[in-house]
């Protein structure tokens, strides 16, 4: 018993000392946008509403798929205006625990982030998105209830606040790593435990830390030559590694199809530490232990349109 | 009491004699595709899975929105290949009770219908849709369970059977008309009752009959001159009038924005019976009594992709 407890203590201590944390059950909310049940519900409706796109077929969920990986597993995504995104879509799962949004880290909060996709809905500017939402009677009353006394009730800041409040609930708990971090020594198998040790010792944890295996700071990539990214160095936000097994293809350009390939490139480009095949396999086993359980949720019902927008 | 019962009897008798029926709670299934819980679940997953489209952003739900009217309230829809549909999208709600699918009635069952949208997913042909689904391990096991002993488990007929089984559950009960038809005389107000009488007496019911206010036969439209459709006569399936309040814009071309406008055109083009404004208002009040309650459902979880498709 004493040995077991010492062992547990040691394990917990080592990854906690390295800065890795289990995923919280709830995300904190900013002082100016407290999470409320009604706001989350409104945000979910907006997230699933394709009426915010020029084509009427794109919602937030079209690219950040809540039924799936929180993204779309594509290199680039065709946008409502027919053009393709330059970068691979990041997952919305656990985005509450990110500190930098978009691949270039140009947004510092979920509220700021939400403006970006709204601008890409093919309606020219976000003003037309707001106008469409304001034209739906059920949204008028819902916004007035969620943001009492603030006029106009339907506004871009209110849209992004509601979307952010919903996104803060998109948390995937109960991954094997989280169960391990909370004391279940059996939650990781031997190979994944070797992978965790490697993750810390070779330096992955330097950038991929905290509860979300991410970082608040932008990082230069690549740092070392010898990969297909030579000569393309730029500063990127650090993507979460949670559910990474489920979010192929990898990197900002979605050019890498497998987790093994991504680990190999990161080890060389960022750590100048080429891995042996069994080390890569152990790291991949550990990374797969970061796959959590998306919460079950009800499909929202969207408020009815009183008359069509008269555009396609 | 005797008066009330007589009145109830008379009312029930009059619309039932005219061929109008309350909406059944469940839809019958064909002998070769019995509805089972596991098949419905699989069909729901497929319905929400955008991986069946070339862009990775279009699922069945993108145009037939289950969070909303079962369609997208647009005149035309941009398809994954960037082109626009010729016709307005019909609602999937209560499609179990249709007998003719597509505006030209070219499919006679939900199973046949499901092939059409799969062909339009921008992947060239349905063979590539099937190949993508077959590449997802969770679907392989689900299809094998739902269609035991039938190889290959993942096939186009199995995809369309699962989709059809799910669609047969998409029923919107508890409309005011249905409550009225089941004996609640207060479920329709005075104007809606006048509208119901008109619906029968002017002849709307001739084509829009049965439980789904539809018909198994194709009908020529327009029959009489004097509307914007002069000179464009063709044979169309009869769309359901259930939830019609929610499915603007109207007609095959989605050219009519309001229910009043649609009623006016139908009265002239099909019945040669121009309506007075109060008659139109009464018919619209009755038609709004056909709005039911979409069932609450859980957002499906989609099986994980083991490796990306490597295409956009």
Short mmCIF file of N, CA, C and O in Angstrom, two decimals, chain A residues 79-189:
data_model
loop_
_atom_site.label_atom_id
_atom_site.label_comp_id
_atom_site.label_asym_id
_atom_site.label_seq_id
_atom_site.Cartn_x
_atom_site.Cartn_y
_atom_site.Cartn_z
N UNK A 79 -15.27 27.76 -48.42
CA UNK A 79 -16.09 28.71 -47.67
C UNK A 79 -17.37 29.03 -48.45
O UNK A 79 -17.48 28.69 -49.63
N UNK A 80 -18.33 29.68 -47.79
CA UNK A 80 -19.59 29.97 -48.49
C UNK A 80 -19.41 30.79 -49.76
O UNK A 80 -20.22 30.70 -50.67
N UNK A 81 -18.33 31.57 -49.86
CA UNK A 81 -18.13 32.34 -51.09
C UNK A 81 -17.44 31.53 -52.18
O UNK A 81 -17.13 32.06 -53.25
N UNK A 82 -17.19 30.24 -51.92
CA UNK A 82 -16.61 29.37 -52.94
C UNK A 82 -15.10 29.28 -52.88
O UNK A 82 -14.51 28.37 -53.46
N UNK A 83 -14.45 30.22 -52.18
CA UNK A 83 -12.99 30.15 -52.05
C UNK A 83 -12.62 29.16 -50.94
O UNK A 83 -13.47 28.76 -50.15
N UNK A 84 -11.34 28.80 -50.91
CA UNK A 84 -10.88 27.86 -49.88
C UNK A 84 -10.10 28.58 -48.79
O UNK A 84 -9.38 29.54 -49.06
N UNK A 85 -10.26 28.09 -47.57
CA UNK A 85 -9.49 28.62 -46.46
C UNK A 85 -8.01 28.32 -46.69
O UNK A 85 -7.67 27.31 -47.31
N UNK A 86 -7.14 29.19 -46.21
CA UNK A 86 -5.70 28.95 -46.37
C UNK A 86 -5.24 27.85 -45.42
O UNK A 86 -4.29 27.13 -45.72
N UNK A 87 -5.90 27.76 -44.27
CA UNK A 87 -5.41 26.87 -43.24
C UNK A 87 -6.44 25.81 -42.85
O UNK A 87 -7.63 25.96 -43.13
N UNK A 88 -5.93 24.77 -42.22
CA UNK A 88 -6.78 23.71 -41.69
C UNK A 88 -7.59 24.26 -40.50
O UNK A 88 -7.10 25.11 -39.75
N UNK A 89 -8.80 23.79 -40.35
CA UNK A 89 -9.70 24.29 -39.30
C UNK A 89 -9.30 23.73 -37.93
O UNK A 89 -9.18 22.52 -37.78
N UNK A 90 -9.06 24.58 -36.93
CA UNK A 90 -8.77 24.06 -35.58
C UNK A 90 -10.04 23.52 -34.92
O UNK A 90 -11.15 23.95 -35.25
N UNK A 91 -9.87 22.60 -34.01
CA UNK A 91 -11.03 22.04 -33.30
C UNK A 91 -11.61 23.05 -32.32
O UNK A 91 -10.87 23.82 -31.69
N UNK A 92 -12.93 23.01 -32.19
CA UNK A 92 -13.59 23.87 -31.20
C UNK A 92 -13.64 23.20 -29.82
O UNK A 92 -13.82 23.87 -28.80
N UNK A 93 -13.43 21.87 -29.78
CA UNK A 93 -13.43 21.19 -28.48
C UNK A 93 -12.31 21.76 -27.60
O UNK A 93 -11.17 21.89 -28.05
N UNK A 94 -12.64 22.07 -26.38
CA UNK A 94 -11.70 22.58 -25.38
C UNK A 94 -11.07 23.92 -25.77
O UNK A 94 -10.08 24.33 -25.17
N UNK A 95 -11.65 24.59 -26.74
CA UNK A 95 -11.10 25.89 -27.15
C UNK A 95 -11.22 26.90 -26.00
O UNK A 95 -10.52 27.92 -26.00
N UNK A 96 -12.07 26.60 -25.04
CA UNK A 96 -12.17 27.45 -23.85
C UNK A 96 -10.83 27.58 -23.14
O UNK A 96 -10.57 28.58 -22.47
N UNK A 97 -9.97 26.57 -23.30
CA UNK A 97 -8.70 26.56 -22.57
C UNK A 97 -7.53 27.03 -23.43
O UNK A 97 -6.37 26.93 -23.03
N UNK A 98 -7.83 27.51 -24.64
CA UNK A 98 -6.80 28.15 -25.46
C UNK A 98 -6.63 29.59 -25.00
O UNK A 98 -7.54 30.18 -24.40
N UNK A 99 -5.50 30.16 -25.31
CA UNK A 99 -5.29 31.58 -25.02
C UNK A 99 -5.00 32.39 -26.27
O UNK A 99 -4.86 33.60 -26.22
N UNK A 100 -4.85 31.68 -27.40
CA UNK A 100 -4.58 32.37 -28.67
C UNK A 100 -5.38 31.65 -29.74
O UNK A 100 -5.35 30.41 -29.81
N UNK A 101 -6.09 32.42 -30.55
CA UNK A 101 -6.98 31.82 -31.55
C UNK A 101 -6.55 32.22 -32.95
O UNK A 101 -5.93 33.25 -33.15
N UNK A 102 -6.93 31.42 -33.92
CA UNK A 102 -6.46 31.44 -35.31
C UNK A 102 -4.99 30.99 -35.31
O UNK A 102 -4.28 31.12 -34.31
N UNK A 103 -4.55 30.49 -36.44
CA UNK A 103 -3.19 29.94 -36.51
C UNK A 103 -2.15 31.01 -36.22
O UNK A 103 -1.06 30.71 -35.74
N UNK A 104 -2.48 32.26 -36.53
CA UNK A 104 -1.51 33.33 -36.25
C UNK A 104 -1.74 33.99 -34.89
O UNK A 104 -1.11 34.99 -34.56
N UNK A 105 -2.65 33.42 -34.11
CA UNK A 105 -2.89 33.93 -32.76
C UNK A 105 -3.46 35.33 -32.71
O UNK A 105 -3.32 36.02 -31.70
N UNK A 106 -4.15 35.73 -33.75
CA UNK A 106 -4.60 37.13 -33.84
C UNK A 106 -5.81 37.45 -32.98
O UNK A 106 -6.18 38.62 -32.86
N UNK A 107 -6.42 36.46 -32.38
CA UNK A 107 -7.51 36.73 -31.45
C UNK A 107 -7.13 36.18 -30.08
O UNK A 107 -6.55 35.10 -29.98
N UNK A 108 -7.45 36.94 -29.04
CA UNK A 108 -7.03 36.55 -27.70
C UNK A 108 -8.16 35.96 -26.87
O UNK A 108 -7.95 35.53 -25.74
N UNK A 109 -9.37 35.97 -27.40
CA UNK A 109 -10.50 35.40 -26.65
C UNK A 109 -11.45 34.72 -27.62
O UNK A 109 -11.44 34.99 -28.84
N UNK A 110 -12.30 33.85 -27.09
CA UNK A 110 -13.31 33.21 -27.92
C UNK A 110 -14.26 34.24 -28.52
O UNK A 110 -14.73 34.09 -29.64
N UNK A 111 -14.53 35.31 -27.74
CA UNK A 111 -15.40 36.37 -28.26
C UNK A 111 -14.78 37.01 -29.50
O UNK A 111 -15.46 37.21 -30.51
N UNK A 112 -13.49 37.35 -29.41
CA UNK A 112 -12.82 37.94 -30.57
C UNK A 112 -12.76 36.95 -31.73
O UNK A 112 -12.93 37.32 -32.90
N UNK A 113 -12.48 35.71 -31.40
CA UNK A 113 -12.35 34.69 -32.45
C UNK A 113 -13.63 34.59 -33.27
O UNK A 113 -13.59 34.46 -34.49
N UNK A 114 -14.76 34.63 -32.58
CA UNK A 114 -16.04 34.37 -33.25
C UNK A 114 -16.32 35.35 -34.39
O UNK A 114 -17.06 35.03 -35.32
N UNK A 115 -15.72 36.52 -34.34
CA UNK A 115 -15.94 37.48 -35.42
C UNK A 115 -15.38 36.99 -36.76
O UNK A 115 -15.93 37.29 -37.81
N UNK A 116 -14.26 36.27 -36.67
CA UNK A 116 -13.58 35.84 -37.90
C UNK A 116 -14.46 35.00 -38.81
O UNK A 116 -14.71 35.37 -39.96
N UNK A 117 -14.95 33.86 -38.32
CA UNK A 117 -15.82 33.05 -39.18
C UNK A 117 -17.08 33.79 -39.64
O UNK A 117 -17.54 33.58 -40.76
N UNK A 118 -17.61 34.67 -38.79
CA UNK A 118 -18.81 35.42 -39.21
C UNK A 118 -18.49 36.30 -40.43
O UNK A 118 -19.35 36.51 -41.29
N UNK A 119 -17.25 36.79 -40.48
CA UNK A 119 -16.84 37.59 -41.64
C UNK A 119 -16.69 36.76 -42.90
O UNK A 119 -16.69 37.29 -44.01
N UNK A 120 -16.54 35.44 -42.71
CA UNK A 120 -16.27 34.57 -43.86
C UNK A 120 -17.51 33.86 -44.36
O UNK A 120 -17.42 32.91 -45.13
N UNK A 121 -18.68 34.29 -43.91
CA UNK A 121 -19.91 33.60 -44.26
C UNK A 121 -20.48 34.03 -45.61
O UNK A 121 -21.58 33.66 -45.98
N UNK A 122 -19.70 34.83 -46.32
CA UNK A 122 -20.08 35.18 -47.69
C UNK A 122 -21.09 36.30 -47.78
O UNK A 122 -21.58 36.61 -48.86
N UNK A 123 -21.41 36.92 -46.65
CA UNK A 123 -22.40 38.01 -46.67
C UNK A 123 -21.72 39.38 -46.77
O UNK A 123 -22.38 40.41 -46.61
N UNK A 124 -20.42 39.39 -47.01
CA UNK A 124 -19.73 40.67 -47.23
C UNK A 124 -19.20 41.24 -45.94
O UNK A 124 -18.02 41.49 -45.81
N UNK A 125 -20.06 41.46 -44.97
CA UNK A 125 -19.56 41.92 -43.68
C UNK A 125 -20.50 41.40 -42.58
O UNK A 125 -21.60 40.94 -42.86
N UNK A 126 -20.04 41.53 -41.35
CA UNK A 126 -20.82 40.98 -40.25
C UNK A 126 -22.12 41.74 -40.02
O UNK A 126 -23.04 41.22 -39.40
N UNK A 127 -22.19 42.96 -40.52
CA UNK A 127 -23.43 43.73 -40.39
C UNK A 127 -24.62 43.00 -40.99
O UNK A 127 -25.72 43.01 -40.43
N UNK A 128 -24.40 42.32 -42.11
CA UNK A 128 -25.51 41.59 -42.73
C UNK A 128 -25.87 40.34 -41.94
O UNK A 128 -27.01 39.89 -41.94
N UNK A 129 -24.87 39.73 -41.29
CA UNK A 129 -25.17 38.59 -40.41
C UNK A 129 -26.08 39.06 -39.27
O UNK A 129 -27.12 38.45 -38.98
N UNK A 130 -25.69 40.16 -38.65
CA UNK A 130 -26.48 40.69 -37.53
C UNK A 130 -27.89 41.05 -37.99
O UNK A 130 -28.88 40.73 -37.32
N UNK A 131 -27.99 41.64 -39.18
CA UNK A 131 -29.29 42.03 -39.72
C UNK A 131 -30.20 40.80 -39.92
O UNK A 131 -31.39 40.83 -39.62
N UNK A 132 -29.60 39.73 -40.44
CA UNK A 132 -30.40 38.51 -40.64
C UNK A 132 -30.91 37.95 -39.30
O UNK A 132 -32.07 37.58 -39.18
N UNK A 133 -30.01 37.88 -38.34
CA UNK A 133 -30.42 37.34 -37.04
C UNK A 133 -31.49 38.22 -36.42
O UNK A 133 -32.48 37.73 -35.85
N UNK A 134 -31.34 39.54 -36.58
CA UNK A 134 -32.31 40.48 -36.00
C UNK A 134 -33.68 40.37 -36.66
O UNK A 134 -34.69 40.77 -36.08
N UNK A 135 -33.70 39.79 -37.85
CA UNK A 135 -34.96 39.66 -38.60
C UNK A 135 -35.78 38.46 -38.12
O UNK A 135 -36.91 38.26 -38.56
N UNK A 136 -35.20 37.65 -37.24
CA UNK A 136 -35.88 36.43 -36.78
C UNK A 136 -36.48 36.71 -35.40
O UNK A 136 -35.75 36.93 -34.43
N UNK A 137 -37.81 36.74 -35.31
CA UNK A 137 -38.45 37.18 -34.06
C UNK A 137 -37.98 36.42 -32.81
O UNK A 137 -37.74 37.02 -31.76
N UNK A 138 -37.80 35.11 -32.94
CA UNK A 138 -37.39 34.31 -31.79
C UNK A 138 -36.01 34.71 -31.27
O UNK A 138 -35.73 34.60 -30.07
N UNK A 139 -35.13 35.15 -32.16
CA UNK A 139 -33.83 35.64 -31.72
C UNK A 139 -33.95 36.99 -31.01
O UNK A 139 -33.26 37.24 -30.02
N UNK A 140 -34.81 37.86 -31.53
CA UNK A 140 -35.00 39.16 -30.88
C UNK A 140 -35.35 38.96 -29.40
O UNK A 140 -34.74 39.57 -28.52
N UNK A 141 -36.31 38.07 -29.15
CA UNK A 141 -36.73 37.89 -27.75
C UNK A 141 -35.65 37.18 -26.94
O UNK A 141 -35.42 37.51 -25.77
N UNK A 142 -34.95 36.23 -27.55
CA UNK A 142 -33.90 35.51 -26.81
C UNK A 142 -32.74 36.44 -26.46
O UNK A 142 -32.24 36.42 -25.32
N UNK A 143 -32.31 37.27 -27.39
CA UNK A 143 -31.23 38.22 -27.10
C UNK A 143 -31.65 39.22 -26.01
O UNK A 143 -30.86 39.56 -25.13
N UNK A 144 -32.91 39.68 -26.10
CA UNK A 144 -33.39 40.64 -25.09
C UNK A 144 -33.38 40.02 -23.69
O UNK A 144 -33.10 40.70 -22.70
N UNK A 145 -33.65 38.72 -23.63
CA UNK A 145 -33.68 38.03 -22.35
C UNK A 145 -32.26 37.79 -21.82
O UNK A 145 -31.99 37.93 -20.63
N UNK A 146 -31.34 37.46 -22.72
CA UNK A 146 -29.97 37.11 -22.33
C UNK A 146 -29.15 38.38 -22.02
O UNK A 146 -28.29 38.36 -21.16
N UNK A 147 -29.46 39.46 -22.73
CA UNK A 147 -28.73 40.72 -22.53
C UNK A 147 -29.72 41.82 -22.15
O UNK A 147 -29.94 42.76 -22.92
N UNK A 148 -30.35 41.72 -20.97
CA UNK A 148 -31.44 42.64 -20.63
C UNK A 148 -30.96 44.08 -20.52
O UNK A 148 -29.89 44.36 -19.97
N UNK A 149 -31.74 44.98 -21.08
CA UNK A 149 -31.44 46.40 -20.97
C UNK A 149 -30.35 46.90 -21.90
O UNK A 149 -30.05 48.09 -21.92
N UNK A 150 -29.75 46.02 -22.65
CA UNK A 150 -28.69 46.44 -23.56
C UNK A 150 -29.26 46.55 -24.97
O UNK A 150 -29.66 45.55 -25.55
N UNK A 151 -29.32 47.76 -25.49
CA UNK A 151 -29.87 47.93 -26.84
C UNK A 151 -28.77 48.36 -27.81
O UNK A 151 -27.89 49.12 -27.43
N UNK A 152 -28.86 47.91 -29.08
CA UNK A 152 -29.83 46.93 -29.54
C UNK A 152 -29.54 45.55 -28.96
O UNK A 152 -28.38 45.23 -28.72
N UNK A 153 -30.59 44.77 -28.77
CA UNK A 153 -30.40 43.44 -28.20
C UNK A 153 -29.55 42.57 -29.13
O UNK A 153 -28.63 41.89 -28.69
N UNK A 154 -29.88 42.61 -30.42
CA UNK A 154 -29.12 41.81 -31.39
C UNK A 154 -28.00 42.68 -31.96
O UNK A 154 -28.25 43.65 -32.66
N UNK A 155 -26.78 42.35 -31.59
CA UNK A 155 -25.62 43.11 -32.05
C UNK A 155 -24.45 42.15 -32.23
O UNK A 155 -24.49 41.02 -31.73
N UNK A 156 -23.42 42.59 -32.93
CA UNK A 156 -22.26 41.72 -33.12
C UNK A 156 -21.62 41.32 -31.78
O UNK A 156 -21.34 40.13 -31.58
N UNK A 157 -21.40 42.26 -30.84
CA UNK A 157 -20.82 41.83 -29.56
C UNK A 157 -21.69 40.80 -28.83
O UNK A 157 -21.17 39.89 -28.19
N UNK A 158 -23.00 40.92 -28.95
CA UNK A 158 -23.87 39.95 -28.28
C UNK A 158 -23.83 38.60 -28.99
O UNK A 158 -23.87 37.55 -28.35
N UNK A 159 -23.76 38.62 -30.31
CA UNK A 159 -23.63 37.35 -31.05
C UNK A 159 -22.36 36.62 -30.62
O UNK A 159 -22.38 35.42 -30.33
N UNK A 160 -21.25 37.35 -30.58
CA UNK A 160 -19.98 36.68 -30.28
C UNK A 160 -19.93 36.27 -28.80
O UNK A 160 -19.34 35.24 -28.48
N UNK A 161 -20.56 37.04 -27.93
CA UNK A 161 -20.61 36.62 -26.52
C UNK A 161 -21.41 35.33 -26.36
O UNK A 161 -21.02 34.43 -25.60
N UNK A 162 -22.55 35.24 -27.04
CA UNK A 162 -23.37 34.03 -26.92
C UNK A 162 -22.63 32.83 -27.51
O UNK A 162 -22.61 31.74 -26.91
N UNK A 163 -22.01 33.01 -28.67
CA UNK A 163 -21.24 31.91 -29.27
C UNK A 163 -20.11 31.47 -28.34
O UNK A 163 -19.90 30.27 -28.12
N UNK A 164 -19.39 32.43 -27.77
CA UNK A 164 -18.28 32.10 -26.87
C UNK A 164 -18.79 31.36 -25.63
O UNK A 164 -18.15 30.40 -25.16
N UNK A 165 -19.93 31.78 -25.10
CA UNK A 165 -20.48 31.11 -23.91
C UNK A 165 -20.79 29.65 -24.21
O UNK A 165 -20.52 28.75 -23.40
N UNK A 166 -21.36 29.40 -25.39
CA UNK A 166 -21.63 28.01 -25.79
C UNK A 166 -20.33 27.24 -25.94
O UNK A 166 -20.18 26.11 -25.42
N UNK A 167 -19.37 27.84 -26.62
CA UNK A 167 -18.11 27.14 -26.88
C UNK A 167 -17.38 26.80 -25.58
O UNK A 167 -16.66 25.79 -25.52
N UNK A 168 -17.57 27.62 -24.55
CA UNK A 168 -16.92 27.31 -23.26
C UNK A 168 -17.47 26.03 -22.61
O UNK A 168 -16.86 25.51 -21.68
N UNK A 169 -18.60 25.54 -23.11
CA UNK A 169 -19.15 24.28 -22.57
C UNK A 169 -18.66 23.08 -23.36
O UNK A 169 -18.97 21.94 -23.01
N UNK A 170 -17.91 23.33 -24.43
CA UNK A 170 -17.51 22.22 -25.31
C UNK A 170 -16.20 21.61 -24.81
O UNK A 170 -15.12 21.88 -25.33
N UNK A 171 -16.32 20.82 -23.79
CA UNK A 171 -15.19 20.25 -23.07
C UNK A 171 -15.28 18.73 -23.16
O UNK A 171 -16.38 18.17 -23.05
N UNK A 172 -14.15 18.07 -23.39
CA UNK A 172 -14.16 16.60 -23.53
C UNK A 172 -13.42 15.94 -22.36
O UNK A 172 -12.22 15.66 -22.46
N UNK A 173 -14.10 15.66 -21.28
CA UNK A 173 -13.43 15.08 -20.11
C UNK A 173 -13.18 13.58 -20.27
O UNK A 173 -13.46 12.99 -21.30
N UNK A 174 -12.65 12.99 -19.19
CA UNK A 174 -12.53 11.54 -19.04
C UNK A 174 -11.56 10.88 -20.02
O UNK A 174 -11.71 9.71 -20.35
N UNK A 175 -10.58 11.62 -20.52
CA UNK A 175 -9.56 10.95 -21.35
C UNK A 175 -8.74 10.04 -20.45
O UNK A 175 -8.67 10.25 -19.23
N UNK A 176 -8.10 9.02 -21.03
CA UNK A 176 -7.23 8.18 -20.21
C UNK A 176 -6.18 9.02 -19.45
O UNK A 176 -5.95 8.78 -18.26
N UNK A 177 -5.59 10.01 -20.09
CA UNK A 177 -4.62 10.84 -19.37
C UNK A 177 -5.26 11.51 -18.15
O UNK A 177 -4.65 11.57 -17.07
N UNK A 178 -6.47 12.02 -18.31
CA UNK A 178 -7.12 12.72 -17.18
C UNK A 178 -7.43 11.75 -16.04
O UNK A 178 -7.27 12.09 -14.87
N UNK A 179 -7.85 10.55 -16.41
CA UNK A 179 -8.10 9.56 -15.35
C UNK A 179 -6.80 9.20 -14.65
O UNK A 179 -6.75 9.06 -13.42
N UNK A 180 -5.74 9.10 -15.43
CA UNK A 180 -4.42 8.82 -14.87
C UNK A 180 -3.98 9.97 -13.95
O UNK A 180 -3.52 9.75 -12.82
N UNK A 181 -4.17 11.19 -14.44
CA UNK A 181 -3.74 12.36 -13.67
C UNK A 181 -4.51 12.50 -12.37
O UNK A 181 -4.03 13.11 -11.40
N UNK A 182 -5.71 11.91 -12.34
CA UNK A 182 -6.52 11.98 -11.11
C UNK A 182 -6.32 10.76 -10.23
O UNK A 182 -7.04 10.59 -9.24
N UNK A 183 -5.36 9.89 -10.58
CA UNK A 183 -5.00 8.83 -9.65
C UNK A 183 -5.21 7.42 -10.12
O UNK A 183 -4.84 6.48 -9.43
N UNK A 184 -5.80 7.21 -11.32
CA UNK A 184 -6.00 5.85 -11.82
C UNK A 184 -4.76 5.43 -12.59
O UNK A 184 -4.63 5.67 -13.79
N UNK A 185 -3.85 4.76 -11.88
CA UNK A 185 -2.55 4.40 -12.48
C UNK A 185 -2.70 3.44 -13.66
O UNK A 185 -1.80 3.33 -14.48
N UNK A 186 -3.85 2.76 -13.73
CA UNK A 186 -4.07 1.80 -14.83
C UNK A 186 -4.61 2.46 -16.10
O UNK A 186 -4.78 1.79 -17.12
N UNK A 187 -4.91 3.73 -16.01
CA UNK A 187 -5.56 4.38 -17.16
C UNK A 187 -4.63 4.52 -18.36
O UNK A 187 -5.08 4.62 -19.49
N UNK A 188 -3.33 4.53 -18.10
CA UNK A 188 -2.35 4.53 -19.20
C UNK A 188 -1.65 3.18 -19.23
O UNK A 188 -1.26 2.65 -18.18
N UNK A 189 -1.46 2.63 -20.43
CA UNK A 189 -0.71 1.38 -20.50
C UNK A 189 0.79 1.71 -20.50
O UNK A 189 1.19 2.88 -20.50
#
